[in-house]
XYZ file of C-alpha atoms in Angstrom:
202
model
C 10.196 29.954 1.661
C 11.463 27.335 -0.648
C 15.218 26.585 -1.000
C 16.336 26.481 -4.455
C 19.620 24.819 -5.585
C 21.912 25.365 -8.543
C 24.518 22.857 -9.013
C 27.406 24.113 -10.924
C 28.100 23.139 -14.639
C 25.918 20.857 -16.990
C 25.222 17.641 -16.001
C 23.189 14.752 -17.509
C 20.392 12.867 -15.978
C 22.470 10.168 -14.717
C 24.677 12.614 -13.229
C 21.799 14.216 -11.383
C 20.189 10.971 -10.431
C 23.879 9.735 -8.758
C 23.768 13.044 -6.754
C 20.390 13.229 -5.542
C 19.939 9.559 -4.495
C 23.464 9.855 -2.549
C 21.894 12.801 -0.919
C 18.647 10.883 0.048
C 20.728 8.168 1.394
C 22.293 10.041 4.155
C 19.219 11.881 5.663
C 18.471 11.048 9.400
C 15.576 8.945 10.085
C 14.462 11.951 12.374
C 14.510 14.203 9.360
C 12.541 12.086 7.257
C 9.907 11.973 9.737
C 9.657 15.338 10.163
C 9.264 16.170 6.415
C 6.398 13.020 6.139
C 4.352 15.005 8.869
C 4.824 18.320 7.165
C 3.987 16.720 3.640
C 0.806 15.231 5.319
C -0.142 18.785 6.483
C 0.864 20.293 3.268
C -1.141 17.934 1.135
C -4.231 19.375 2.960
C -3.903 22.594 1.269
C -4.295 20.982 -2.435
C -7.942 20.867 -1.518
C -8.657 17.873 -3.543
C -12.218 16.228 -3.148
C -12.454 14.149 -6.406
C -9.953 11.486 -7.787
C -6.537 11.767 -6.996
C -3.563 9.606 -8.305
C -0.848 9.247 -5.733
C 1.639 6.756 -4.843
C 3.267 5.237 -1.497
C 6.752 6.774 -1.096
C 9.731 4.266 -0.648
C 13.504 4.223 -0.898
C 14.006 7.395 0.543
C 11.265 9.203 -1.342
C 9.853 12.051 0.956
C 6.327 11.520 2.489
C 4.413 8.378 3.781
C 1.071 6.897 3.726
C 0.108 9.914 5.971
C -0.031 11.766 2.663
C -2.695 9.392 1.583
C -4.780 9.580 4.628
C -4.523 13.179 4.626
C -6.184 13.119 1.129
C -8.968 10.745 2.057
C -9.640 12.732 5.052
C -10.225 15.650 2.910
C -12.878 13.831 0.765
C -10.833 12.724 -1.833
C -10.616 9.127 -3.565
C -7.178 8.039 -4.043
C -5.673 5.696 -6.845
C -2.370 4.247 -6.286
C -0.139 2.728 -9.473
C 0.241 -1.025 -9.655
C 3.432 -1.780 -11.407
C 3.403 -4.418 -14.431
C 5.942 -4.479 -17.311
C 7.105 -1.542 -18.927
C 4.430 0.536 -20.116
C 1.718 3.080 -18.438
C 0.500 2.322 -14.880
C -2.484 0.489 -13.815
C -4.254 1.552 -10.778
C -6.068 0.455 -7.703
C -8.146 2.201 -5.285
C -6.645 3.146 -1.745
C -8.991 2.663 1.096
C -6.379 2.605 4.044
C -2.962 1.113 5.087
C -4.683 -2.219 6.373
C -5.625 -2.817 2.729
C -2.224 -3.007 1.168
C 0.041 -5.702 -0.041
C 3.800 -5.869 -0.964
C 4.564 -5.861 -4.448
C 7.727 -5.646 -6.728
C 10.499 -2.862 -6.386
C 9.518 -2.659 -2.713
C 6.275 -0.962 -3.467
C 3.009 -1.006 -1.470
C -0.026 -1.596 -3.485
C -3.723 -1.810 -2.770
C -5.629 -5.395 -2.360
C -8.580 -4.061 -4.416
C -9.462 -4.534 -8.031
C -6.637 -3.563 -10.684
C -7.791 -0.839 -12.964
C -6.772 -0.201 -16.358
C -4.225 2.319 -17.197
C -6.966 5.019 -18.767
C -8.186 5.453 -15.184
C -5.666 8.131 -14.958
C -8.261 10.175 -16.707
C -10.415 10.298 -13.670
C -7.909 12.308 -11.801
C -8.181 15.965 -10.961
C -4.732 15.717 -9.187
C -1.655 13.690 -9.924
C 0.909 13.623 -7.340
C 4.282 12.634 -9.113
C 7.231 11.110 -7.386
C 10.396 12.741 -8.296
C 14.080 13.042 -7.462
C 13.977 16.705 -8.562
C 11.896 19.314 -10.214
C 12.964 22.531 -11.707
C 11.412 26.032 -11.599
C 10.264 25.400 -15.089
C 8.361 22.362 -14.253
C 10.937 19.900 -15.467
C 10.725 16.723 -13.737
C 13.797 14.062 -13.108
C 12.395 10.539 -12.280
C 14.117 7.444 -11.618
C 14.599 6.585 -15.232
C 12.307 3.826 -15.579
C 9.641 5.810 -17.802
C 6.482 4.316 -15.969
C 5.138 8.088 -15.241
C 6.707 9.288 -18.942
C 4.214 6.602 -20.326
C 1.300 7.489 -18.103
C 0.894 11.161 -17.790
C 0.280 11.782 -21.258
C -3.124 10.167 -20.680
C -4.115 12.362 -18.052
C -6.676 14.980 -18.351
C -5.421 18.487 -19.980
C -6.512 20.299 -16.564
C -5.286 17.838 -14.278
C -2.899 19.180 -11.482
C 0.494 17.519 -12.185
C 2.323 17.774 -8.711
C 6.203 16.684 -8.209
C 6.546 15.849 -4.491
C 10.080 16.411 -3.513
C 12.582 17.821 -0.536
C 12.802 21.458 -0.503
C 16.392 21.336 -1.585
C 15.267 19.041 -4.608
C 13.518 21.935 -6.062
C 16.160 23.293 -8.412
C 16.890 26.391 -10.861
C 17.266 23.859 -13.838
C 17.262 20.376 -15.056
C 18.097 18.617 -18.431
C 15.098 18.271 -20.354
C 14.257 16.025 -23.194
C 11.740 16.344 -25.707
C 9.233 13.446 -24.342
C 9.389 15.195 -20.830
C 6.172 16.485 -19.537
C 6.518 19.324 -17.446
C 4.678 19.557 -14.057
C 2.521 22.389 -12.956
C 3.341 22.579 -9.184
C 5.874 21.136 -6.524
C 4.833 20.187 -3.049
C 7.898 20.358 -0.559
C 7.792 19.955 3.200
C 8.759 23.607 4.095
C 7.333 25.300 0.960
C 4.133 23.519 0.552
C 2.434 23.844 -2.721
C 4.509 26.151 -5.235
C 3.415 26.992 -8.865
C 6.012 26.154 -11.515
C 6.389 27.126 -14.905
C 7.927 29.899 -17.320
C 5.335 32.165 -16.289
C 6.313 31.824 -12.551
C 9.872 32.609 -11.981
C 11.927 31.814 -8.953
C 11.946 34.237 -6.252
């Protein structure tokens, strides 16, 4: 069962980010490892065999490259973001942890050819990093705007999945007009869960 947390009062995005980053900073390493293992197992339930856009978790984000390897093992071809100046993300294909290099912001990126931003249209499934997501599908990111500029170009039928810890699936987050809602949340204990106004919290 997914745990949902409601924070009291109205908070802006900055307050939410401060709170959530502080929580992530004190999670024990053993708990992170358990969650990473659980997410790698849970992502198998997504059953993606085409192109998938994903990412390498960093800076306290839940998960690990084991999620990516699970997607590969399931028959998917995996694209990872390549960050540049502010704007839509470019991509490169993930072929395994041995073919990765260090990049800006502490990220890991594939060593293969860099593909243009419009490559996102190949993806049937997009795993999106988030600090939190609410039951309506409103996502809270770190504020850099890369995904805000990238996701509008995704296929209309692409599954947008926010990957968060179980207590980061919350009742309600602040929403702005440019925010694009997620269709699903993927959490360590709850697995894949449908979001949206037609899917109220339990």
